[in-house]
Short mmCIF file of C-alpha atoms in Angstrom, two decimals:
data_model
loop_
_atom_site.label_atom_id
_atom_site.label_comp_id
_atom_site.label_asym_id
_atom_site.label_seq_id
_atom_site.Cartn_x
_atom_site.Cartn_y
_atom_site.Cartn_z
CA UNK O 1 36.61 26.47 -22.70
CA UNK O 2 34.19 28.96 -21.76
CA UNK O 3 32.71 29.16 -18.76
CA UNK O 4 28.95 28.29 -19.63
CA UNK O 5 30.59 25.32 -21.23
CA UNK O 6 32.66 25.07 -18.52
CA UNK O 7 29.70 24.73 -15.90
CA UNK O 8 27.47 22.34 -17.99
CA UNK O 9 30.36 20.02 -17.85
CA UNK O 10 31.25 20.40 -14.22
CA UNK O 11 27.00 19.82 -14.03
CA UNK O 12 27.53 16.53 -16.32
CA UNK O 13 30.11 15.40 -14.32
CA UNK O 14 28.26 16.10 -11.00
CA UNK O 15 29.85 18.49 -9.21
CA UNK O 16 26.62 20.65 -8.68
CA UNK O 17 28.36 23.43 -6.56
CA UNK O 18 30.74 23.89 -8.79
CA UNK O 19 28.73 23.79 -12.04
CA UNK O 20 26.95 26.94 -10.33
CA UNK O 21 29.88 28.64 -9.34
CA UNK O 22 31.02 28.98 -13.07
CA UNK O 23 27.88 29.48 -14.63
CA UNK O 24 27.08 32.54 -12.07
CA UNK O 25 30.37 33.83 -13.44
CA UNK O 26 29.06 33.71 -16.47
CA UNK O 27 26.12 35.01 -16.16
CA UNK O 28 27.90 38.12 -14.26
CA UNK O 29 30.15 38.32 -17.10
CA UNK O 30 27.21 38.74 -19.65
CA UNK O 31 28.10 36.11 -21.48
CA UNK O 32 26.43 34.57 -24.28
CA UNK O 33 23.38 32.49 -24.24
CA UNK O 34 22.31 33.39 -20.14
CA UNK O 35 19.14 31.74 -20.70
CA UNK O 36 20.89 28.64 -20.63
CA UNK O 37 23.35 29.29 -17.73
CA UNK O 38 19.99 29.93 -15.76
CA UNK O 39 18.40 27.03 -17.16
CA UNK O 40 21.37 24.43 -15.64
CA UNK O 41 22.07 26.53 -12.55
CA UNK O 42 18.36 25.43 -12.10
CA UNK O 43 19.07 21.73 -12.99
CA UNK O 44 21.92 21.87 -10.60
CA UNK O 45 19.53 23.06 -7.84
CA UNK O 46 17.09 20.42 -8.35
CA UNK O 47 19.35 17.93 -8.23
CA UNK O 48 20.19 19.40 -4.81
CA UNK O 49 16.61 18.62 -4.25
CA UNK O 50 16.82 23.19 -3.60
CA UNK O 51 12.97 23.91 -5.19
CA UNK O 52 13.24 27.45 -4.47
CA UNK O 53 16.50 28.74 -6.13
CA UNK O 54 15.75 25.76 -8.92
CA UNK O 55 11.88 27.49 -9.81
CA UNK O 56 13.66 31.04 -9.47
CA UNK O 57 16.60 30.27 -12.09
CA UNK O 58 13.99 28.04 -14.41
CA UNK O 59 12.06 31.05 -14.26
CA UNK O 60 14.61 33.68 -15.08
CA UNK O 61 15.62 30.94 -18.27
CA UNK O 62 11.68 30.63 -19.09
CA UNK O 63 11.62 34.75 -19.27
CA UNK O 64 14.90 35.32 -21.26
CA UNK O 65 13.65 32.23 -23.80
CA UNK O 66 9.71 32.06 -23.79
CA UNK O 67 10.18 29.96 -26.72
CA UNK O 68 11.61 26.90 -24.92
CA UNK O 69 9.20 24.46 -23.80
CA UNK O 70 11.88 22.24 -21.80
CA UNK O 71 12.44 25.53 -19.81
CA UNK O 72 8.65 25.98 -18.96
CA UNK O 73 8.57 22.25 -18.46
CA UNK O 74 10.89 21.81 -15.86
CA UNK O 75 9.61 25.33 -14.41
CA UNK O 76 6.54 23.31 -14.18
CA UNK O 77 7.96 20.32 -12.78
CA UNK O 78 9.79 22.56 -10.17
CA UNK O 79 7.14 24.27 -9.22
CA UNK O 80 5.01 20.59 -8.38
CA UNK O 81 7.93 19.25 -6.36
CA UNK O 82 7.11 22.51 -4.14
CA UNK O 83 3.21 21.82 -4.08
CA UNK O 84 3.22 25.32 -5.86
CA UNK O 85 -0.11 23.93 -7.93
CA UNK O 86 -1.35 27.18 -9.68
CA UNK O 87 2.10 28.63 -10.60
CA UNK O 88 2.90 24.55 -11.78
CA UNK O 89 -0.64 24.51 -13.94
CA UNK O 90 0.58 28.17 -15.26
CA UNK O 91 4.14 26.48 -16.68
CA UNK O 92 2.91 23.46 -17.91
CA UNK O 93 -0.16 24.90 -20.01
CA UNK O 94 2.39 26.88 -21.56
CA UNK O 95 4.93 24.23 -22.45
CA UNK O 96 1.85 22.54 -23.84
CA UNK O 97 0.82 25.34 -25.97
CA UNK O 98 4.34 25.91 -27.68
CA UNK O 99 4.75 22.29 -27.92
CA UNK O 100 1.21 20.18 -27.86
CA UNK O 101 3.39 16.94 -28.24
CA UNK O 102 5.07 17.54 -25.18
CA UNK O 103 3.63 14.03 -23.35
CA UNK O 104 5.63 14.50 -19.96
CA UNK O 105 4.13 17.79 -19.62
CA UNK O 106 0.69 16.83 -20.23
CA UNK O 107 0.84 13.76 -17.51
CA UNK O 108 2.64 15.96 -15.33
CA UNK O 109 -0.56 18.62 -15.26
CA UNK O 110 -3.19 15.32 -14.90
CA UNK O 111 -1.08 15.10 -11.46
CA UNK O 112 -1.84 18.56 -10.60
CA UNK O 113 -5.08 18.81 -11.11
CA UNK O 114 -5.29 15.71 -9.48
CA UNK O 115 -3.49 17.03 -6.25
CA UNK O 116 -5.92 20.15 -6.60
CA UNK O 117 -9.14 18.11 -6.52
CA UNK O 118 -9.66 19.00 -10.17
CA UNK O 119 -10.68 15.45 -10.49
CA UNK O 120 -12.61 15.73 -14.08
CA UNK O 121 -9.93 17.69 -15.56
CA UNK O 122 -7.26 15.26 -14.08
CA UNK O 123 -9.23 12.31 -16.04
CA UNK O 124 -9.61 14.60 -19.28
CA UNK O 125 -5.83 15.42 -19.31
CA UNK O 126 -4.93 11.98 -18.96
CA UNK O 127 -7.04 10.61 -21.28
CA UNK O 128 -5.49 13.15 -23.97
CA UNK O 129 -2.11 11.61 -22.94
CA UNK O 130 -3.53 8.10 -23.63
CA UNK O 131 -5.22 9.32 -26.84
CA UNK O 132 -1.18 9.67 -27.94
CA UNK O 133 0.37 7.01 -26.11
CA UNK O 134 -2.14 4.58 -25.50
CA UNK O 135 1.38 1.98 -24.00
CA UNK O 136 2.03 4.57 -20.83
CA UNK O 137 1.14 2.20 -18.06
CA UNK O 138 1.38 5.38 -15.06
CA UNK O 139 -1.11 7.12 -17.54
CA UNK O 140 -3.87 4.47 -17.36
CA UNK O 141 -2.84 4.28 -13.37
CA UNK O 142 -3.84 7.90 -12.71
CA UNK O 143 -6.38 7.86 -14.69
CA UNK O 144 -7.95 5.18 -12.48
CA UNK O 145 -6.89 6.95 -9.54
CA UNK O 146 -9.23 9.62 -10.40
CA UNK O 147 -11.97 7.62 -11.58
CA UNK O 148 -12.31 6.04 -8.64
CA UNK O 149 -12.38 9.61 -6.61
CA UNK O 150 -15.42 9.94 -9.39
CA UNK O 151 -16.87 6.53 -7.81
CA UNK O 152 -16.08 5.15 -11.52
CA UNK O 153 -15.13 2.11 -10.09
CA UNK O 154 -15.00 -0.33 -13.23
CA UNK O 155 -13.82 2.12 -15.24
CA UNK O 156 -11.25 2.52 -12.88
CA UNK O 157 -10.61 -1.14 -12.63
CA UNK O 158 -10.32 -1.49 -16.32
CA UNK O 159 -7.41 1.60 -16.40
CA UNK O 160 -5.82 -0.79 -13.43
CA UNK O 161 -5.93 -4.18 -15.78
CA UNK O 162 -4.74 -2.18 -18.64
CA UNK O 163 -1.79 -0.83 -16.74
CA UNK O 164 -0.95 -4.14 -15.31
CA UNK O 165 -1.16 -5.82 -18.71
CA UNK O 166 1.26 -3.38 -19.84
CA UNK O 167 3.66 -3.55 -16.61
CA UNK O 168 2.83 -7.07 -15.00
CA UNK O 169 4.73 -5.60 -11.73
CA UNK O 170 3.04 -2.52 -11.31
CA UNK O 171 2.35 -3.18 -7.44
CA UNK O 172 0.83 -0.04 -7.03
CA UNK O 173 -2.03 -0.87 -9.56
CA UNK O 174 -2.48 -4.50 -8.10
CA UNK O 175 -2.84 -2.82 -4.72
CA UNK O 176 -5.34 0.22 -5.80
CA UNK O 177 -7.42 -3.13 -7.90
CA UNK O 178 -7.74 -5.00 -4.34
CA UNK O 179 -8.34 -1.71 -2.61
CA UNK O 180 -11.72 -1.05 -4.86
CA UNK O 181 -12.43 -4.48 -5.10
CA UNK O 182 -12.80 -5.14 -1.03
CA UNK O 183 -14.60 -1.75 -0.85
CA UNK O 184 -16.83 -3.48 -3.54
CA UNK O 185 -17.14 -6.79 -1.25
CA UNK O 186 -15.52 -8.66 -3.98
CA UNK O 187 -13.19 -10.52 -1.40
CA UNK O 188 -12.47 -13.27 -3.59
CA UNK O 189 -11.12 -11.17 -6.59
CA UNK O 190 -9.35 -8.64 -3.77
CA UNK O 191 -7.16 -11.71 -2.82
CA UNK O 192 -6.02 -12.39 -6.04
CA UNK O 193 -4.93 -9.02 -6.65
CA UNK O 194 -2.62 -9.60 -3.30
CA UNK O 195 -1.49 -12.87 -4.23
CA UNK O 196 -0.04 -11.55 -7.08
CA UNK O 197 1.78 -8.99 -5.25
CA UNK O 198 2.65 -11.74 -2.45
CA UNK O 199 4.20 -14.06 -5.11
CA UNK O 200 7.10 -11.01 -6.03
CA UNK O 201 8.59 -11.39 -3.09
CA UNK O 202 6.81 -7.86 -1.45
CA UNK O 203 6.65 -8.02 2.76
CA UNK O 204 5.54 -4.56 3.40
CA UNK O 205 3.91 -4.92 6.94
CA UNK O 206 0.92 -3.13 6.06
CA UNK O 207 0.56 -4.87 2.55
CA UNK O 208 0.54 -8.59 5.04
CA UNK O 209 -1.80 -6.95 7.55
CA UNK O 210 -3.80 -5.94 4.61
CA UNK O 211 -3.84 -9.10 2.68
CA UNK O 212 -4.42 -11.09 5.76
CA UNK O 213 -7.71 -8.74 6.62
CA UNK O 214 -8.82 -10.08 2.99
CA UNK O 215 -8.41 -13.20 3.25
CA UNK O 216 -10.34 -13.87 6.07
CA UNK O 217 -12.96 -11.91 4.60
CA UNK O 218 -12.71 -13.76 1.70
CA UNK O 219 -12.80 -16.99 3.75
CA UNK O 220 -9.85 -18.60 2.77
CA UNK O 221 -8.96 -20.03 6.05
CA UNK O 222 -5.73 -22.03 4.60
CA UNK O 223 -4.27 -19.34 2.87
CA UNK O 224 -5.10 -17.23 6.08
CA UNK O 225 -3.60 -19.60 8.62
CA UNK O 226 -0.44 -20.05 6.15
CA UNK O 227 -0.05 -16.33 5.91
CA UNK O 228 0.02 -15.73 9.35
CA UNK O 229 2.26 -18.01 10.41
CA UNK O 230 4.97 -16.69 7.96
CA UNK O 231 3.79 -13.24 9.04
CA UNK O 232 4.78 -13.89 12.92
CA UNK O 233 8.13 -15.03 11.64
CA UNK O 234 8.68 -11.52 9.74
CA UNK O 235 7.32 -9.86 12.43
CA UNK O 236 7.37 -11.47 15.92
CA UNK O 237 5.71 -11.02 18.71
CA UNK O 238 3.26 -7.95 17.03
CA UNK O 239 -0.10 -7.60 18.35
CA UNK O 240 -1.63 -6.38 15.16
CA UNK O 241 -0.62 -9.53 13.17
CA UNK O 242 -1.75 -11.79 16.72
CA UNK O 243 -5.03 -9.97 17.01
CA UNK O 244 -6.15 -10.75 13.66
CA UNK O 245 -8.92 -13.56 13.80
#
């Protein structure tokens, strides 16, 4: 076996330090096909959570094989895990442009223009992945996310709802859907949204604290009274859960 064969095995299999060691060899060697040996000596260092050496060899592949949009794409991806947000835009409007079907890539650059502030392309970008897959529940989520940094609030209620409907534990959306909904003074609807999460078991500290804040404001003084005495058997003797009246 050949040693670029030879290293995507040894990557396969897991051994990561390994896997590089034979496909440096074969890079050395001038062997056949570098662009690849580049491209998993890249995966390798990814999965070694390494950023750097990962965007530097997914580069290198990228260069060698413009033509390869998972290259790009997990340049792209690389380059996001390091908060690298121009150079990550740069990759991932590229992989779109060789392949425009390329869905991961496509959410992937609604998250970085969302980390950038780019809050009206963020909902655009989105939107075009929803166009195409109108069943990708984190789509309508960050969508909604950055709706509501457009104070679209019930637009971005109705992207929370649809991901829900799609993913019925989807936490994250029930939590952003009470989050506007107190800031709307909609107390009563904001405790529904944490009952839900509640009832699946979740007894995050900050999610109790949270949900016992809304329900007094929601006046629900039985729920609230119930709550809190489970809530000073999870977490005794803490002032924060005590002080709350």
């Amino acid at each position: 076996m050949d040693k670029l064969h030879a290293g995507i095995d040894e990557y396969l299999s897991g051994d990561l330090h390994k896997a590089v060691t034979l496909l440096t060899e074969h890079i050395d060697e001038n062997g056949y096909d570098i662009a690849a040996a580049y491209y998993h000596i890249g995966l390798c260092y990814s999965d070694l959570n390494q950023m750097t050496p990962a965007c530097q060899n997914f580069a290198k592949a990228a260069e060698i094989a413009p033509d390869k949009s998972m290259y790009l794409y997990k340049l792209g991806l690389s380059y996001f895990r390091l908060m690298a947000l121009d150079k990550a835009a740069a990759a991932l409007k590229k992989t779109i442009d060789l392949n425009p079907d390329h869905q991961r890539s496509r959410f992937l650059l609604g998250q970085v223009y969302f980390q950038q502030g780019l809050m009206n392309e963020a909902e655009a970008t989105f939107s075009d992945v929803l166009a195409k897959s109108p069943d990708f529940a984190d789509a309508f989520y960050h969508r909604a996310l950055a709706r509501y940094q457009l104070s679209k609030d019930n637009e971005a209620l109705n992207d929370l709802h649809k991901s829900i409907e799609i993913n019925p534990d989807y936490n994250e959306a029930l939590l952003e859907a009470a989050k506007i909904n107190f800031e709307n003074s909609n107390f009563e609807q904001a405790a529904l949204d944490c009952k839900k999460i509640y009832e699946k078991g979740y007894r995050n500290f900050s999610f109790i604290k949270y949900y016992l804040t809304i329900l007094l404001k929601a006046c629900k003084k039985d729920e609230f009274e119930n709550l809190k005495a489970e809530a000073s058997i999870l977490f005794p003797n803490n002032m924060d859960i005590e002080n709350i009246q």
